[in-house]
Amino acid sequence: MAQKYGKVYLVGSGPGDPELMTVKARRLMDTADVIVYDQLPGKQILDSMPEAAEKVDAGKYAGDHTLTQSEINDVIVEKAKEGKMVVRLKGGDPYMFGRGGEEAEELVEAGIEFEIVPGITSALAATAYAGIPVTHRDYASMVTFITGHEDPTKEETALDWETLAAFGGTIVIFMGVKMLERNMNELMKFGKDPKTPVAMVERGTRPDQRVTIGTVESIAQIAKDQDVKAPALTIVGDVVKLHEILGCQI
């Protein structure tokens, strides 16, 4: 790697609760020359960014991206080539549906030194805060994570809905609010029991976290009635039943 360049850290800030940031993530954010951020880390974490750092808002609000992914890549590379220490601050974990892999590929191509800083994924933290263990000996011995909103340029889905419908464990769907009705219909189309419990966890681990409960057949209408908005996780499976018991303890 060219020594004249700075270094980029692809940092996972965790699910939103500032106390769930890793020590390393906090240290790097506090000492960065440049922080390229979007909204997924949440207000509490974004409000704690150091005043001395240059801050670049990469946007990524639901349905409204301030910068395209290509533009984000260009900014990260440009700032590193200026010799600066750059933190690309991401919600959750950079490699869990966070496009961290794509950004890392761009850095390799540009000859920029980089490091991945893993973060706690919302798939584990938001579910835990909602009183929903993703595995449980009595309910689910398997769990799978999928995206509920694929790249719109794909000619066909990469999700095997037939296999997912038959899956006997917990399904955790990221970014699935917009396509919720379609996703639930796909599961039922391939034989998923319509009465299977479903939970949606909005803004997981944050002070304004909200949990909405339904079933595969009812959750789309309930979510519409309750005005469920991103960021939210969708959890499908019998472990959702534990929310009534464990959710009140959070």
Coordinates of C-alpha atoms in Angstrom, one line a residue:
M1 CA 0.0 0.0 0.0
A2 CA 1.2 3.5 -0.8
Q3 CA 2.5 5.1 2.4
K4 CA 1.8 8.6 1.3
Y5 CA -1.9 7.8 1.5
G6 CA -4.0 7.8 4.7
K7 CA -5.9 4.9 6.0
V8 CA -9.6 4.0 5.9
Y9 CA -11.5 2.2 8.6
L10 CA -14.8 0.7 7.7
V11 CA -16.4 0.9 11.1
G12 CA -19.5 -0.9 12.3
S13 CA -21.2 1.3 15.0
G14 CA -23.6 -1.4 16.2
P15 CA -27.4 -1.2 16.3
G16 CA -27.8 2.3 17.7
D17 CA -27.3 2.1 21.5
P18 CA -24.1 4.0 22.0
E19 CA -23.1 1.6 24.8
L20 CA -23.1 -1.2 22.3
M21 CA -20.3 0.4 20.2
T22 CA -17.0 -1.5 20.5
V23 CA -14.2 0.3 22.3
K24 CA -12.2 0.3 19.0
A25 CA -15.1 1.8 17.1
R26 CA -15.4 4.6 19.6
R27 CA -11.7 5.3 19.7
L28 CA -11.4 5.5 15.9
M29 CA -14.4 7.8 15.6
D30 CA -13.0 10.1 18.3
T31 CA -9.6 10.4 16.5
A32 CA -10.7 10.5 12.8
D33 CA -9.7 13.3 10.5
V34 CA -12.8 12.5 8.3
I35 CA -16.0 10.7 9.1
V36 CA -18.2 9.6 6.2
Y37 CA -21.5 8.6 7.8
D38 CA -25.1 7.8 7.0
Q39 CA -28.2 7.7 9.2
L40 CA -28.2 4.1 10.3
P41 CA -25.9 4.6 13.4
G42 CA -28.7 6.7 14.9
K43 CA -29.0 10.2 16.4
Q44 CA -27.2 9.5 19.7
I45 CA -24.1 8.2 18.0
L46 CA -24.1 10.8 15.2
D47 CA -24.5 13.6 17.8
S48 CA -21.4 12.3 19.6
M49 CA -19.1 12.7 16.6
P50 CA -16.1 14.9 17.5
E51 CA -16.3 18.5 16.5
A52 CA -12.7 18.5 15.1
A53 CA -13.5 15.9 12.5
E54 CA -14.5 16.7 8.9
K55 CA -18.0 15.2 8.5
V56 CA -19.4 14.0 5.2
D57 CA -23.1 13.1 5.1
A58 CA -23.5 10.1 2.8
G59 CA -27.2 10.2 3.4
K60 CA -29.0 6.9 2.8
Y61 CA -32.3 8.0 4.3
A62 CA -35.2 5.7 3.3
G63 CA -35.8 6.3 -0.4
D64 CA -33.5 9.4 -0.4
H65 CA -29.8 8.9 -0.8
T66 CA -27.7 12.1 -0.5
L67 CA -24.8 10.4 -2.2
T68 CA -24.9 7.3 -4.5
Q69 CA -22.7 4.4 -3.5
S70 CA -20.3 5.3 -6.3
E71 CA -20.0 8.8 -4.9
I72 CA -19.4 7.5 -1.4
N73 CA -16.6 5.3 -2.7
D74 CA -15.1 8.3 -4.5
V75 CA -15.2 10.4 -1.3
I76 CA -13.5 7.8 0.8
V77 CA -10.8 7.2 -1.7
E78 CA -10.3 11.0 -2.3
K79 CA -10.0 11.8 1.4
A80 CA -7.5 8.9 2.0
K81 CA -5.4 10.1 -0.9
E82 CA -5.2 13.5 0.9
G83 CA -3.3 11.6 3.6
K84 CA -6.2 11.6 6.1
M85 CA -7.4 9.0 8.5
V86 CA -10.9 8.2 7.3
V87 CA -13.7 6.5 9.2
R88 CA -16.6 5.2 7.1
L89 CA -19.2 5.0 9.9
K90 CA -21.8 2.4 9.3
G91 CA -24.7 1.0 11.3
G92 CA -24.5 -2.6 12.5
D93 CA -21.7 -4.6 11.0
P94 CA -20.0 -3.4 7.8
Y95 CA -20.2 -6.8 6.2
M96 CA -23.8 -7.7 7.2
F97 CA -25.8 -6.1 4.3
G98 CA -23.8 -3.0 4.8
R99 CA -22.0 -2.8 1.4
G100 CA -18.7 -2.9 3.3
G101 CA -17.4 -5.5 1.0
E102 CA -18.0 -3.3 -2.0
E103 CA -16.3 -0.3 -0.4
A104 CA -13.3 -2.6 0.6
E105 CA -13.0 -3.7 -3.0
E106 CA -12.8 -0.1 -4.2
L107 CA -10.1 0.6 -1.6
V108 CA -8.0 -2.4 -2.8
E109 CA -8.3 -1.2 -6.4
A110 CA -7.2 2.3 -5.4
G111 CA -4.3 1.1 -3.4
I112 CA -5.6 2.4 -0.1
E113 CA -4.8 0.7 3.2
F114 CA -8.0 -0.2 5.1
E115 CA -9.2 -2.1 8.1
I116 CA -12.6 -3.6 8.9
V117 CA -13.9 -2.9 12.4
P118 CA -16.8 -5.3 13.1
G119 CA -19.9 -4.1 14.9
I120 CA -22.8 -5.8 16.6
T121 CA -25.5 -6.6 14.0
S122 CA -29.0 -5.5 14.7
A123 CA -30.1 -9.0 13.8
L124 CA -28.8 -10.1 17.2
A125 CA -29.1 -6.9 19.3
A126 CA -32.5 -5.5 18.2
T127 CA -34.1 -8.9 18.5
A128 CA -32.6 -9.3 22.0
Y129 CA -33.8 -5.9 23.1
A130 CA -37.3 -6.9 21.8
G131 CA -37.2 -10.1 24.0
I132 CA -36.9 -12.4 21.0
P133 CA -34.0 -14.8 21.1
V134 CA -33.3 -15.8 17.5
T135 CA -32.6 -19.4 18.6
H136 CA -34.2 -21.4 21.4
R137 CA -34.1 -25.1 22.1
D138 CA -37.9 -25.3 22.1
Y139 CA -38.6 -23.1 19.1
A140 CA -35.7 -22.8 16.6
S141 CA -32.3 -24.4 16.2
M142 CA -31.4 -22.5 13.1
V143 CA -31.5 -18.9 11.9
T144 CA -31.0 -17.3 8.6
F145 CA -30.4 -13.6 7.6
I146 CA -31.7 -12.3 4.3
T147 CA -32.2 -8.9 2.7
G148 CA -35.8 -7.8 2.1
H149 CA -34.8 -5.3 -0.5
E150 CA -32.5 -6.6 -3.2
D151 CA -30.6 -4.6 -5.8
P152 CA -33.3 -3.3 -8.2
T153 CA -31.1 -3.8 -11.2
K154 CA -31.1 -7.6 -10.7
E155 CA -33.0 -9.4 -13.5
E156 CA -34.3 -11.9 -11.0
T157 CA -34.3 -12.5 -7.3
A158 CA -31.4 -14.3 -5.6
L159 CA -33.7 -15.3 -2.8
D160 CA -34.9 -18.9 -2.8
W161 CA -38.4 -18.3 -1.4
E162 CA -39.4 -22.0 -1.7
T163 CA -36.5 -23.0 0.6
L164 CA -37.2 -20.1 3.0
A165 CA -40.8 -21.1 3.2
A166 CA -39.8 -24.6 4.3
F167 CA -37.0 -23.4 6.6
G168 CA -37.7 -24.7 10.1
G169 CA -35.8 -22.0 11.9
T170 CA -35.9 -18.2 12.4
I171 CA -35.8 -15.9 9.4
V172 CA -34.5 -12.4 10.0
I173 CA -35.2 -9.9 7.2
F174 CA -33.1 -6.7 6.9
M175 CA -34.5 -3.7 5.0
G176 CA -37.8 -5.3 4.5
V177 CA -40.4 -2.6 5.2
K178 CA -41.0 -1.4 1.7
M179 CA -41.3 -4.9 0.3
L180 CA -43.0 -6.5 3.3
E181 CA -46.2 -7.5 1.7
R182 CA -44.4 -9.0 -1.3
N183 CA -42.1 -10.9 1.0
M184 CA -44.8 -12.3 3.1
N185 CA -46.8 -13.3 0.0
E186 CA -43.8 -15.1 -1.4
L187 CA -43.5 -17.1 1.8
M188 CA -47.2 -18.1 1.8
K189 CA -47.0 -18.9 -2.0
F190 CA -44.5 -21.6 -1.2
G191 CA -46.4 -23.0 1.7
K192 CA -45.4 -21.1 4.8
D193 CA -48.1 -21.3 7.5
P194 CA -49.9 -18.0 7.4
K195 CA -50.3 -18.1 11.2
T196 CA -46.5 -18.1 11.7
P197 CA -45.7 -15.3 14.2
V198 CA -43.9 -12.2 12.9
A199 CA -42.4 -9.3 14.7
M200 CA -41.1 -6.0 13.3
V201 CA -38.6 -4.1 15.4
E202 CA -38.2 -0.4 14.5
R203 CA -35.1 1.5 15.6
G204 CA -33.8 -1.4 17.6
T205 CA -31.9 -0.7 20.8
R206 CA -32.6 3.0 20.7
P207 CA -34.8 4.9 23.1
D208 CA -37.7 5.0 20.6
Q209 CA -37.6 1.3 19.7
R210 CA -41.0 -0.1 18.8
V211 CA -42.1 -3.7 18.3
T212 CA -45.1 -4.6 16.1
I213 CA -46.5 -8.1 16.3
G214 CA -48.5 -10.1 13.7
T215 CA -48.4 -13.2 11.6
V216 CA -47.2 -13.9 8.1
E217 CA -50.7 -13.2 6.7
S218 CA -51.5 -10.2 8.8
I219 CA -48.3 -8.3 9.4
A220 CA -48.3 -6.3 6.2
Q221 CA -51.7 -4.7 7.0
I222 CA -50.8 -4.2 10.7
A223 CA -47.5 -2.5 9.7
K224 CA -49.4 -0.2 7.4
D225 CA -52.0 0.6 10.1
Q226 CA -49.2 1.2 12.6
D227 CA -47.1 3.3 10.1
V228 CA -44.0 1.1 10.6
K229 CA -41.0 2.8 9.1
A230 CA -37.4 1.9 8.3
P231 CA -35.0 1.1 9.8
A232 CA -36.8 -2.0 11.0
L233 CA -36.0 -5.7 11.2
T234 CA -38.6 -8.4 10.4
I235 CA -38.4 -11.6 12.4
V236 CA -40.4 -14.6 11.2
G237 CA -40.7 -17.7 13.4
D238 CA -42.1 -19.3 16.6
V239 CA -39.4 -17.5 18.7
V240 CA -41.5 -14.3 18.2
K241 CA -43.9 -15.9 20.8
L242 CA -41.3 -15.2 23.5
H243 CA -41.7 -11.5 23.1
E244 CA -44.8 -11.6 25.3
I245 CA -42.7 -13.2 28.1
L246 CA -39.3 -11.6 27.6
G247 CA -40.1 -8.3 26.0
C248 CA -41.5 -6.8 29.2
Q249 CA -38.1 -7.3 30.9
I250 CA -36.3 -4.9 28.6

